[in-house]
mmCIF file of C-alpha atoms in Angstrom:
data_model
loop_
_atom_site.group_PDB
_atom_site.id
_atom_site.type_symbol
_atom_site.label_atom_id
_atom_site.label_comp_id
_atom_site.label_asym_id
_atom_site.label_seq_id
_atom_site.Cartn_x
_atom_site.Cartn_y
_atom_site.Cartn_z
ATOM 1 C CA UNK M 21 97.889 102.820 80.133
ATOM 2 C CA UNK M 22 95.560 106.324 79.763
ATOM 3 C CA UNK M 23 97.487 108.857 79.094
ATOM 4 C CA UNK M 24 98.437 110.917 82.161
ATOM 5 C CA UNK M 25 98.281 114.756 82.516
ATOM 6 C CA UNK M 26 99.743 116.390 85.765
ATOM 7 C CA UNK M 27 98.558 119.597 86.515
ATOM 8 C CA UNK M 28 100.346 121.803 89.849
ATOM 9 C CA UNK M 29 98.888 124.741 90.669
ATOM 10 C CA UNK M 30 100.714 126.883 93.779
ATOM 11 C CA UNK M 31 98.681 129.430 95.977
ATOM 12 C CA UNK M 32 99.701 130.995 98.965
ATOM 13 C CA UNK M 33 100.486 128.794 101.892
ATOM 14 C CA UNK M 34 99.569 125.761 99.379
ATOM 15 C CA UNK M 35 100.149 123.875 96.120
ATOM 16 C CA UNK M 36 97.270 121.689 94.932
ATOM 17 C CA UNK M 37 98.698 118.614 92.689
ATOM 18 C CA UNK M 38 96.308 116.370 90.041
ATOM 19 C CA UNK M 39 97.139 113.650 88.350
ATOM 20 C CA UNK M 40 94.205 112.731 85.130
ATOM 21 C CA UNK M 41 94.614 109.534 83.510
ATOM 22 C CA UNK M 42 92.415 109.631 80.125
ATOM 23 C CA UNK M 43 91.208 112.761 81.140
ATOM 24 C CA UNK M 44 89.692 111.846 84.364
ATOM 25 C CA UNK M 45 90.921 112.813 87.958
ATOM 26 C CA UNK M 46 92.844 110.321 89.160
ATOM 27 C CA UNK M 47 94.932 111.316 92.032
ATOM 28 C CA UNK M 48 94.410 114.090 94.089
ATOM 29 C CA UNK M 49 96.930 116.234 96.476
ATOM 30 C CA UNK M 50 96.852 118.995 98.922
ATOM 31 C CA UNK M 51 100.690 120.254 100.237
ATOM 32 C CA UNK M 52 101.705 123.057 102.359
ATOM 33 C CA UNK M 53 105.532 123.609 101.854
ATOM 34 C CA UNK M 54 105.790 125.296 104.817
ATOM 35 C CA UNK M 55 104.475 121.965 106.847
ATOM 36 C CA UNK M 56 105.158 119.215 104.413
ATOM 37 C CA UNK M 57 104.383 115.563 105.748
ATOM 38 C CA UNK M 58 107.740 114.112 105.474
ATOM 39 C CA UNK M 59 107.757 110.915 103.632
ATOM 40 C CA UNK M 60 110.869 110.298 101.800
ATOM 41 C CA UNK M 61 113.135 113.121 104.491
ATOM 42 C CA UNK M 62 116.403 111.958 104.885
ATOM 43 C CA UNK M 63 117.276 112.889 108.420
ATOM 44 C CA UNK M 64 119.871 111.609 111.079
ATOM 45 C CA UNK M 65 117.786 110.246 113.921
ATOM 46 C CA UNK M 66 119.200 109.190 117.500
ATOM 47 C CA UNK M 67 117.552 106.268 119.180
ATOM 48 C CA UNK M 68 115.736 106.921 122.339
ATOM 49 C CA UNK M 69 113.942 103.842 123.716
ATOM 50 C CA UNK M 70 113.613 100.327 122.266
ATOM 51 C CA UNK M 71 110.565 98.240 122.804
ATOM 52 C CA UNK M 72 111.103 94.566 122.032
ATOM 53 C CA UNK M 73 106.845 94.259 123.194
ATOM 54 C CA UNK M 74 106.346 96.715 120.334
ATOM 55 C CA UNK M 75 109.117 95.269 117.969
ATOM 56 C CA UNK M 76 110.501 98.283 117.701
ATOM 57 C CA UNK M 77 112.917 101.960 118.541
ATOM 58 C CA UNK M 78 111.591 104.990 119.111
ATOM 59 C CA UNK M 79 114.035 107.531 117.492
ATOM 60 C CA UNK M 80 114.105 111.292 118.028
ATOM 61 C CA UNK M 81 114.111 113.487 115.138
ATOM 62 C CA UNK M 82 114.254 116.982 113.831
ATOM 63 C CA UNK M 83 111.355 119.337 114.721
ATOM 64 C CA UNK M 84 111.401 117.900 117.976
ATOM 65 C CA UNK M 85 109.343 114.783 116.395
ATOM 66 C CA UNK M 86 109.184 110.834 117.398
ATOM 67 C CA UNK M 87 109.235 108.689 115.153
ATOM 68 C CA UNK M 88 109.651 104.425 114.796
ATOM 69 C CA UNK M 89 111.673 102.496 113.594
ATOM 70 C CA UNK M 90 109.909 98.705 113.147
ATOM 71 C CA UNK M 91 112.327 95.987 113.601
ATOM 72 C CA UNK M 92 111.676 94.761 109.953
ATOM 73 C CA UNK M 93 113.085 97.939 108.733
ATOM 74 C CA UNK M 94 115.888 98.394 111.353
ATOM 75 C CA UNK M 95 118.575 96.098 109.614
ATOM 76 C CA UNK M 96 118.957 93.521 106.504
ATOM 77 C CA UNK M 97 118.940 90.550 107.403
ATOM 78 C CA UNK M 98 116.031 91.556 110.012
ATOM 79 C CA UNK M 99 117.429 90.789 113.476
ATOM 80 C CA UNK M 100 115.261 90.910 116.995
ATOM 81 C CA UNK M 101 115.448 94.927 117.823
ATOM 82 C CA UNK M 102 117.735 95.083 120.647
ATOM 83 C CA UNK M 103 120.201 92.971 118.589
ATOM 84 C CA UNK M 104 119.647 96.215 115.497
ATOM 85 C CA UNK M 105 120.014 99.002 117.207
ATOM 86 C CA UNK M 106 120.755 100.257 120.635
ATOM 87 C CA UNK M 107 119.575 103.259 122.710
ATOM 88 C CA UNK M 108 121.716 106.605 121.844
ATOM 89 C CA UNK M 109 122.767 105.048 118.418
ATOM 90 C CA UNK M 110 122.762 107.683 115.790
ATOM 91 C CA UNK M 111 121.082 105.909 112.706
ATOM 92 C CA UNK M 112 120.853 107.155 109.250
ATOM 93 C CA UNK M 113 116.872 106.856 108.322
ATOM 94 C CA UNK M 114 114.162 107.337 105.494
ATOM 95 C CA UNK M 115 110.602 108.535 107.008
ATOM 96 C CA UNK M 116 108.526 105.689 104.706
ATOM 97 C CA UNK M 117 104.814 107.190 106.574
ATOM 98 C CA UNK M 118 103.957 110.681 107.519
ATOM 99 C CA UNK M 119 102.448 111.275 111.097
ATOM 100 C CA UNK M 120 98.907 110.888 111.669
ATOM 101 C CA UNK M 121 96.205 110.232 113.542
ATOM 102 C CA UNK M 122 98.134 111.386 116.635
ATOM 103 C CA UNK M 123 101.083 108.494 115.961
ATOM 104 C CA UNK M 124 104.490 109.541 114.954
ATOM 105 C CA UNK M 125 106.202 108.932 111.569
ATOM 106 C CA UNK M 126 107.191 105.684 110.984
ATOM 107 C CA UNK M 127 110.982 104.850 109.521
ATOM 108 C CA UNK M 128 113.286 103.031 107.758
ATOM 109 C CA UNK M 129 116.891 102.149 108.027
ATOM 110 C CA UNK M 130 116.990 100.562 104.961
ATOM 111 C CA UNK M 131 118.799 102.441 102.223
ATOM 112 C CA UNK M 132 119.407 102.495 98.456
ATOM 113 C CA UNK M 133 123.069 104.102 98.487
ATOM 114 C CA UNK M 134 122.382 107.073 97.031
ATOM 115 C CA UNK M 135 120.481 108.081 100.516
ATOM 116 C CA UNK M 136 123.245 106.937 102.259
ATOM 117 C CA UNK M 137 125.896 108.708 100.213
ATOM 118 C CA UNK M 138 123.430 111.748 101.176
ATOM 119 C CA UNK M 139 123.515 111.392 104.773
ATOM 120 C CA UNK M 140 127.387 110.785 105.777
ATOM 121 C CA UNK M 141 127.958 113.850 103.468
ATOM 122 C CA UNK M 142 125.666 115.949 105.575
ATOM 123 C CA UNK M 143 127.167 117.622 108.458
ATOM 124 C CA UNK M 144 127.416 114.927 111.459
ATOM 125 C CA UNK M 145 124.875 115.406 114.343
ATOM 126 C CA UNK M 146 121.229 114.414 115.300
ATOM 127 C CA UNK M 147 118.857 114.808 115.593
ATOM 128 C CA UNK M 148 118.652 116.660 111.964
ATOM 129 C CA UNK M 149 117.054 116.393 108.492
ATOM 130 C CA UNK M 150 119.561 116.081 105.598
ATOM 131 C CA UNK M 151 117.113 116.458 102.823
ATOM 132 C CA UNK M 152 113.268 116.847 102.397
ATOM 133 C CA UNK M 153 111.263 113.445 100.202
ATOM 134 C CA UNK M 154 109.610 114.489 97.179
ATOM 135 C CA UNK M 155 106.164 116.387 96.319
ATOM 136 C CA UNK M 156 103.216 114.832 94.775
ATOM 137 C CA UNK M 157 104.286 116.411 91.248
ATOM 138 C CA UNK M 158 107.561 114.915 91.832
ATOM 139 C CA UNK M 159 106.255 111.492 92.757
ATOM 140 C CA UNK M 160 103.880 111.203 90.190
ATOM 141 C CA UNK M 161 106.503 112.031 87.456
ATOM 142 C CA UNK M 162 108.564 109.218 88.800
ATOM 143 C CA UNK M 163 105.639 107.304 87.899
ATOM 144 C CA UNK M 164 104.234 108.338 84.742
ATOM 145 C CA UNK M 165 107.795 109.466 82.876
ATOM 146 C CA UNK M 166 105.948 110.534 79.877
ATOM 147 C CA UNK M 167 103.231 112.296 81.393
ATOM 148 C CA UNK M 168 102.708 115.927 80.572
ATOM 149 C CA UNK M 169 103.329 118.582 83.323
ATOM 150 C CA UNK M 170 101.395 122.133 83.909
ATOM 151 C CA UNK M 171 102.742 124.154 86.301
ATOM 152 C CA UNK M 172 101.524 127.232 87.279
ATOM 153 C CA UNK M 173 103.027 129.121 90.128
ATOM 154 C CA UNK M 174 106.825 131.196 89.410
ATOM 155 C CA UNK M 175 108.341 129.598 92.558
ATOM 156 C CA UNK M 176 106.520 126.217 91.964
ATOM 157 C CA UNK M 177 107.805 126.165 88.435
ATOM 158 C CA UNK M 178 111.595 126.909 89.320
ATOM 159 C CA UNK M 179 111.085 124.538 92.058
ATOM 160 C CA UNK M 180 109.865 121.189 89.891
ATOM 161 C CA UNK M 181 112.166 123.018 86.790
ATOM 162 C CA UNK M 182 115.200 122.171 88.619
ATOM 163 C CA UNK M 183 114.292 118.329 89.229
ATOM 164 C CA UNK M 184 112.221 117.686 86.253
ATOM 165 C CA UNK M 185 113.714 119.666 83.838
ATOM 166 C CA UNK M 186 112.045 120.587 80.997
ATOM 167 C CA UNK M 187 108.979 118.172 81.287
ATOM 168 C CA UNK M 188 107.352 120.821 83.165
ATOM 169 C CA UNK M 189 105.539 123.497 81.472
ATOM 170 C CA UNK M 190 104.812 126.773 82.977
ATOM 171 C CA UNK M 191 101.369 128.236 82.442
ATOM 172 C CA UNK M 192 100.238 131.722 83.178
ATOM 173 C CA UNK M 193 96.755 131.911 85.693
ATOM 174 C CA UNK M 194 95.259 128.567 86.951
ATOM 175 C CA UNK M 195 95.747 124.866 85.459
ATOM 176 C CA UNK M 196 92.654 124.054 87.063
ATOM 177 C CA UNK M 197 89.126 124.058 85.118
ATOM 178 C CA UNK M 198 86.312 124.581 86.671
ATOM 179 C CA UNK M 199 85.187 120.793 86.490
ATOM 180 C CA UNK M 200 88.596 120.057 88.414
ATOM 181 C CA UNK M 201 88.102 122.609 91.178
ATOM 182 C CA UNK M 202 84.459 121.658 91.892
ATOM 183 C CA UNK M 203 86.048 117.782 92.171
ATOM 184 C CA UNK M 204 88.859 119.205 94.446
ATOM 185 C CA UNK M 205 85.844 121.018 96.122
ATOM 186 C CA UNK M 206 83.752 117.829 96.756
ATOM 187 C CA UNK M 207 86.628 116.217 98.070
ATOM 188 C CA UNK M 208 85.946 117.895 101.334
ATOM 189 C CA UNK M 209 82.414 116.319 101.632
ATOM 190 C CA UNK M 210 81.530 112.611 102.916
ATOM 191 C CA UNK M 211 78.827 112.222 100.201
ATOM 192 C CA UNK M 212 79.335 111.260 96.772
ATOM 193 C CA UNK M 213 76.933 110.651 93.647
ATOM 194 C CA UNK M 214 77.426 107.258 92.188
ATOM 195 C CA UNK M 215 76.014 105.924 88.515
ATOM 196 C CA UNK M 216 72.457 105.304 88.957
ATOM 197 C CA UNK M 217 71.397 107.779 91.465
ATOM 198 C CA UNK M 218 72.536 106.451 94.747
ATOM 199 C CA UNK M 219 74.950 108.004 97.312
ATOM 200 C CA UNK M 220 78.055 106.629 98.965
ATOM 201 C CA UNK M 221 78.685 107.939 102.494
ATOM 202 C CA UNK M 222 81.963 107.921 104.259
ATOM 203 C CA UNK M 223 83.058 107.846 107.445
ATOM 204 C CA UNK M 224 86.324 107.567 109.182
ATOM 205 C CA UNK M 225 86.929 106.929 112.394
ATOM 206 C CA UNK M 226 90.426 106.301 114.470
ATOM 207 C CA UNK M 227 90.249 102.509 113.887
ATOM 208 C CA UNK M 228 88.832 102.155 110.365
ATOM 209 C CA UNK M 229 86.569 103.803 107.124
ATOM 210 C CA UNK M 230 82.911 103.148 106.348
ATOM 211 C CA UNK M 231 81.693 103.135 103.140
ATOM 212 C CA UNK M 232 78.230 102.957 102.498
ATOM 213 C CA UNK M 233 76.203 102.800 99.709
ATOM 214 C CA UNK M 234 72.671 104.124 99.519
ATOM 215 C CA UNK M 235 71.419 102.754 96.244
ATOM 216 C CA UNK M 236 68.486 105.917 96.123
ATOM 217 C CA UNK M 237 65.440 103.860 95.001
ATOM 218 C CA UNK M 238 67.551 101.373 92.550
ATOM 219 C CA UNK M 239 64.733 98.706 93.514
ATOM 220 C CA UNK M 240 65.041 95.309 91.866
ATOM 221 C CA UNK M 241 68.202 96.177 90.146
ATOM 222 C CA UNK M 242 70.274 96.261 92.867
ATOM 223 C CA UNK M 243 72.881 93.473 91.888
ATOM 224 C CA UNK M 244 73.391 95.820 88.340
ATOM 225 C CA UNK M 245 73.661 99.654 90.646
ATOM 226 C CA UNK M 246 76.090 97.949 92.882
ATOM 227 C CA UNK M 247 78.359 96.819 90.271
ATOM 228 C CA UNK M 248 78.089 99.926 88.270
ATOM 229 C CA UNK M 249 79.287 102.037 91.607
ATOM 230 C CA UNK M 250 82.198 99.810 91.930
ATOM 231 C CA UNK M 251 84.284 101.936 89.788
ATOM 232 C CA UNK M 252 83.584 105.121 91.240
ATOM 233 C CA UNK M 253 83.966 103.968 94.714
ATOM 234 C CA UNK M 254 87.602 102.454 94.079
ATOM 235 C CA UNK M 255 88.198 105.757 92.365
ATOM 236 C CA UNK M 256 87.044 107.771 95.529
ATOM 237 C CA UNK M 257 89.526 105.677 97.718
ATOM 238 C CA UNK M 258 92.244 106.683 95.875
ATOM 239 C CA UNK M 259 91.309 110.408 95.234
ATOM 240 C CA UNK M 260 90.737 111.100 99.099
ATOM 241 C CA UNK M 261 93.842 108.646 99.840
ATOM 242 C CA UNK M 262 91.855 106.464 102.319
ATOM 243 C CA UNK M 263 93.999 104.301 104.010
ATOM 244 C CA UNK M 264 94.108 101.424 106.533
ATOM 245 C CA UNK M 265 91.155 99.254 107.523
ATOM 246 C CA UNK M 266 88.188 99.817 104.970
ATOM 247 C CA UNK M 267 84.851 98.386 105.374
ATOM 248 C CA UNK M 268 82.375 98.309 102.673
ATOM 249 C CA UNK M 269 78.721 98.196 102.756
ATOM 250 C CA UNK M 270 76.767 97.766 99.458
ATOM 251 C CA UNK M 271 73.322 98.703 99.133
ATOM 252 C CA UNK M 272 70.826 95.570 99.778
ATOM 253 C CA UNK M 273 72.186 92.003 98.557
ATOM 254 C CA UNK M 274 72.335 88.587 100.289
ATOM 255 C CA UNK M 275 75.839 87.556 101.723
ATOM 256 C CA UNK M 276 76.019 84.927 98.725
ATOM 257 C CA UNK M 277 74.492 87.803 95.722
ATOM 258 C CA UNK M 278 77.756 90.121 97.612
ATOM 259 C CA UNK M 279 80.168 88.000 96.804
ATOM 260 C CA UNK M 280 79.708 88.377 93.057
ATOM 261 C CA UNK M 281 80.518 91.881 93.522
ATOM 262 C CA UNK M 282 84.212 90.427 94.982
ATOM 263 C CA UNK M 283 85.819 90.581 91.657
ATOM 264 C CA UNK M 284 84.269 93.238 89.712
ATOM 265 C CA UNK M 285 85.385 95.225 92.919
ATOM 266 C CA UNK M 286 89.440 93.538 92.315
ATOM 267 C CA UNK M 287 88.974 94.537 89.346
ATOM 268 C CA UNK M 288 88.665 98.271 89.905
ATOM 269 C CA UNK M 289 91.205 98.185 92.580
ATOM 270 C CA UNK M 290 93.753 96.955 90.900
ATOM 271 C CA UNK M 291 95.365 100.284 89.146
ATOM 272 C CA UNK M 292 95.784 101.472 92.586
ATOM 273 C CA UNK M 293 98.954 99.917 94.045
ATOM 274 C CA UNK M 294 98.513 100.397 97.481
ATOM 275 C CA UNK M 295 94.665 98.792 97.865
ATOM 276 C CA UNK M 296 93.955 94.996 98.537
ATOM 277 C CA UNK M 297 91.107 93.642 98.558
ATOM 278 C CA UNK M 298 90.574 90.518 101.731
ATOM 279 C CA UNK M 299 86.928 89.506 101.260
ATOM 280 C CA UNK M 300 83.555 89.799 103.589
ATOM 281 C CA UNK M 301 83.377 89.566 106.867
ATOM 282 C CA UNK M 302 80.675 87.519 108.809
ATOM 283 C CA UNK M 303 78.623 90.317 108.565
ATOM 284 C CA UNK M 304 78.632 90.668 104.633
ATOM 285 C CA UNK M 305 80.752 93.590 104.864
ATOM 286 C CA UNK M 306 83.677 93.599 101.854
ATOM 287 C CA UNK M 307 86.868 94.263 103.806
ATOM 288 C CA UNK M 308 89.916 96.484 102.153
ATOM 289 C CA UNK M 309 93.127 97.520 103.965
ATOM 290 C CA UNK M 310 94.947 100.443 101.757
ATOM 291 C CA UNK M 311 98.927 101.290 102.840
ATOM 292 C CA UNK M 312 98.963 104.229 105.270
ATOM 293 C CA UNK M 313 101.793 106.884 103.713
ATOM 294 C CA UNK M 314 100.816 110.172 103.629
ATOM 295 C CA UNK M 315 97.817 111.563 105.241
ATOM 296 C CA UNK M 316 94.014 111.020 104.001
ATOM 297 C CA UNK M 317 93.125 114.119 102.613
ATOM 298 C CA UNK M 318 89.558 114.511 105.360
ATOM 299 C CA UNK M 319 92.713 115.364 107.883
ATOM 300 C CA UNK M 320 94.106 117.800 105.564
ATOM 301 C CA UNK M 321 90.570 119.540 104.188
ATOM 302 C CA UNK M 322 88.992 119.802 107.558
ATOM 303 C CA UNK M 323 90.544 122.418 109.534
ATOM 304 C CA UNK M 324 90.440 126.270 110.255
ATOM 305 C CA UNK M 325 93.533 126.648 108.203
ATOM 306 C CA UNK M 326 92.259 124.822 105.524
ATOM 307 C CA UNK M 327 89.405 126.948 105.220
ATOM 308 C CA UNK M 328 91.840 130.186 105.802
ATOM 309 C CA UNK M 329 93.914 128.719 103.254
ATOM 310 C CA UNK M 330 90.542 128.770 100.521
ATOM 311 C CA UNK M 331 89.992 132.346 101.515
ATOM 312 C CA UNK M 332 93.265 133.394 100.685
ATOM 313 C CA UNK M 333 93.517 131.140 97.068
ATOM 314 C CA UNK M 334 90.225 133.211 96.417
ATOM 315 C CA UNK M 335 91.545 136.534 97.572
ATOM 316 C CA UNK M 336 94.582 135.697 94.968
ATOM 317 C CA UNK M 337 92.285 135.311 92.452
ATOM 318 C CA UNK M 338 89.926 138.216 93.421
ATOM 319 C CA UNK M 339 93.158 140.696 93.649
ATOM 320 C CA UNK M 340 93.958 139.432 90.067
ATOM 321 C CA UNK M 341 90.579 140.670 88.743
ATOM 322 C CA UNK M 342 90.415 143.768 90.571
ATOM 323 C CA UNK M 343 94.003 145.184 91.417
ATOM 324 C CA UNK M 344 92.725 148.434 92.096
ATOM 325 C CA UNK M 345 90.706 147.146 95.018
ATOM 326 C CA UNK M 346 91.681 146.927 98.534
ATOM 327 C CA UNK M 347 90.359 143.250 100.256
ATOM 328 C CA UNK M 348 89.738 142.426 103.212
ATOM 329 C CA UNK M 349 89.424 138.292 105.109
ATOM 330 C CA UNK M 350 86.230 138.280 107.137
ATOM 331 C CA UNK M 351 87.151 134.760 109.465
ATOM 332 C CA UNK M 352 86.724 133.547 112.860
ATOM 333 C CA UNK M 353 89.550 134.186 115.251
ATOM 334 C CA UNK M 354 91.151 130.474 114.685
ATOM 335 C CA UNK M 355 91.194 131.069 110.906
ATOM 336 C CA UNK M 356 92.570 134.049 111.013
ATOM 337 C CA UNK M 357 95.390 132.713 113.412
ATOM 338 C CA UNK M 358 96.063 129.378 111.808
ATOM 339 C CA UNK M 359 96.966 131.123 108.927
ATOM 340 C CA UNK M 360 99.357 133.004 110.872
ATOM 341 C CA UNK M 361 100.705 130.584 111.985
ATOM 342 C CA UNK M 362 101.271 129.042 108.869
ATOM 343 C CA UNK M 363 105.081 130.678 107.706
ATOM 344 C CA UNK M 364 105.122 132.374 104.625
ATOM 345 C CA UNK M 365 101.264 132.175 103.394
ATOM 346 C CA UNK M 366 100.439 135.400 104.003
ATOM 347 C CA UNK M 367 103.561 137.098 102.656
ATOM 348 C CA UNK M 368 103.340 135.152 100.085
ATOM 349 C CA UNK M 369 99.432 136.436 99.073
ATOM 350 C CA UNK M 370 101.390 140.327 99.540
ATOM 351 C CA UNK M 371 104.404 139.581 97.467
ATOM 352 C CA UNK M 372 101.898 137.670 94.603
ATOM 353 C CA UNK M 373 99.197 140.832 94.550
ATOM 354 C CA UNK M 374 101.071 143.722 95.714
ATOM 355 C CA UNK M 375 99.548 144.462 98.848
ATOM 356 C CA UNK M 376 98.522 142.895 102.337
ATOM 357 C CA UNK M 377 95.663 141.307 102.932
ATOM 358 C CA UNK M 378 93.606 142.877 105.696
ATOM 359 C CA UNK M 379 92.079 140.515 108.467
ATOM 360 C CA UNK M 380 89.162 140.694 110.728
ATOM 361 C CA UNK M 381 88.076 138.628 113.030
ATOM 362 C CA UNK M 382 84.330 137.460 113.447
ATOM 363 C CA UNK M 383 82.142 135.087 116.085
ATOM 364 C CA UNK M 384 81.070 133.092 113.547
ATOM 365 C CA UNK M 385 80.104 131.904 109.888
ATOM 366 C CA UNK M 386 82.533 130.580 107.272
ATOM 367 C CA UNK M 387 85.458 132.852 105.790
ATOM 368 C CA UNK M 388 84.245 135.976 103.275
ATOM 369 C CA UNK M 389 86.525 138.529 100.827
ATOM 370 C CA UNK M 390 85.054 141.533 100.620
ATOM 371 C CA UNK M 391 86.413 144.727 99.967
ATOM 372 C CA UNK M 392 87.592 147.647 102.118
ATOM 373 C CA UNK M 393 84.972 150.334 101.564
ATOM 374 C CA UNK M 394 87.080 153.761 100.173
ATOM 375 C CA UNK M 395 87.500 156.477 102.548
#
């Protein structure tokens, strides 16, 4: 296996996670602690409706959230739904998918008995959380044990300190090079260079993700470009955590020269343990389905508070170069009040530089720093 570097960085309102395997961005994560996703909570949940049409409980939960409960996970050996669990019950229950695209979490009553020595020590009552899952740093030390950790953040570090001991390493200033924050960067884009010259384009939509590959000229050679993008492509999956149905579109080739690409394409998939690869379709399309856990990182990057959220890593950093300057967010009204919104991000930027970041609200154009002119 490459050898695995894990680099954390924490800025206000946010802590960006990588994982590199031989050097190369592998994995990549975007959390805000103050709205985490909620795989792997703990939380005493109290059943609300069952629906034997949908195999399955709906379960209130803390935060005044839904969440189900499938009938395969609702009791070992699996039993029909209404024979699991009844309405009121007050289950014990592991969120195993975060919510997105507008459905609830999804659950699990099946525990290891750790989680359930957790939850009947926690103070009786529901709905409530007992205890949050783990971060991406966390998670991918479970995973690579000998990896190397870089942490750079005071609260971040005491935070992954007291779980990780001393595998993590604090570093003063960023753990992120410039080549790893222009890849975070791109991230946010639906175009991406591949070998050769071409382009892949992605596009999600509520039922599935199109990939498609514009092979930029690659003329007779198309069989060789296509292969050669395989890697990258598989890579990209995994970096912007698509998930679900996954359709595939390579750039020119018969339905019979496509499925040669079929195992150079397994192939690339297979470090990444939740993608499967199920063939073409009748159209020649190569059809993936990828486990949906957390959220794809498109829902995550495209929002005003993720651009608010930018502004304010950069106004760190700018406050860090220039402490005697005052600075000042230039954003439209919903940037400026999704970070609000967002507890703790803009104390935090105060309590990390000394000062409060002044806000003003504009009709349009993307988020600016600038300075307060002196009096």
């Amino acid at each position: 296996m490459a050898e695995a570097l894990i680099l954390a960085e924490a800025s206000p309102g946010e802590v960006r996670t990588a994982l590199l395997l031989g050097g190369r961005l592998t994995e990549a994560w975007v959390e805000r602690p103050a709205r985490p996703d909620g795989v792997g909570d703990l939380q005493r949940g109290r059943v609300v409706a069952i629906s034997a049409f949908m195999s399955g409980a709906f379960v209130a939960l803390a935060g005044n959230e839904t969440g189900f409960l499938p009938e395969s996970a609702a009791s070992a050996p699996r039993q029909p739904i209404k024979q699991a669990v009844q309405e009121g019950q007050i289950l014990g229950l592991r969120v195993t998918r975060a919510a997105q695209g507008g459905k609830g979490p999804r659950l699990s009553a099946l525990l290891t008995d750790t989680e359930a020595a957790l939850l009947a020590a926690a103070p009786q009552g529901a709905p409530r959380l007992v205890a949050r899952g783990p971060g991406a740093a966390q998670r991918l030390a479970a995973r690579h044990p000998n990896a190397e950790i870089r942490v750079s953040g005071a609260a971040l570090v005491a935070r992954l300190r007291a779980v990780l001991g001393d595998r993590v390493q604090a570093q003063h200033g960023a753990v992120f090079d410039e080549v790893i924050e222009g890849e975070f960067a791109a991230l946010a884009e639906n175009a991406v260079a591949l070998p050769g010259g071409g382009v892949l384009h992605i596009q999600t939509t509520r039922a599935l993700t199109a990939l498609d590959v514009d092979s930029g000229g690659a003329g007779d050679g198309l069989a060789r470009f296509n292969e050669a993008a395989l890697p990258e492509i598989a890579r990209q999956i995994r970096l912007r955590n698509l998930s679900g149905a996954i359709l595939l579109d390579v750039a020119g080739l018969s339905a019979k020269r496509r499925q040669a690409l079929l195992e150079p394409l397994r192939a690339a998939l297979s470090p990444d343990r939740l993608a499967r690869l199920v063939g073409l379709t009748g159209l020649g399309l190569i059809e993936l389905v990828r486990d949906r856990i957390h959220p794809p990182l498109a829902e995550i990057l495209h929002s005003p508070l993720a651009e608010g959220l930018a502004a304010l890593r950069q106004a760190a950093r700018d406050a860090a170069a220039r402490p005697a300057e005052r600075l000042m967010l230039e954003a439209r009204p919903e940037v400026i009040a999704a970070l609000r919104d967002l507890p703790g991000a803009l104390d935090e930027y105060a309590a990390l530089t000394g000062r409060a970041l002044e806000l003003r609200g504009v009709a349009s154009g993307t988020a600016q720093i600038r300075e307060v002119p002196r009096d």
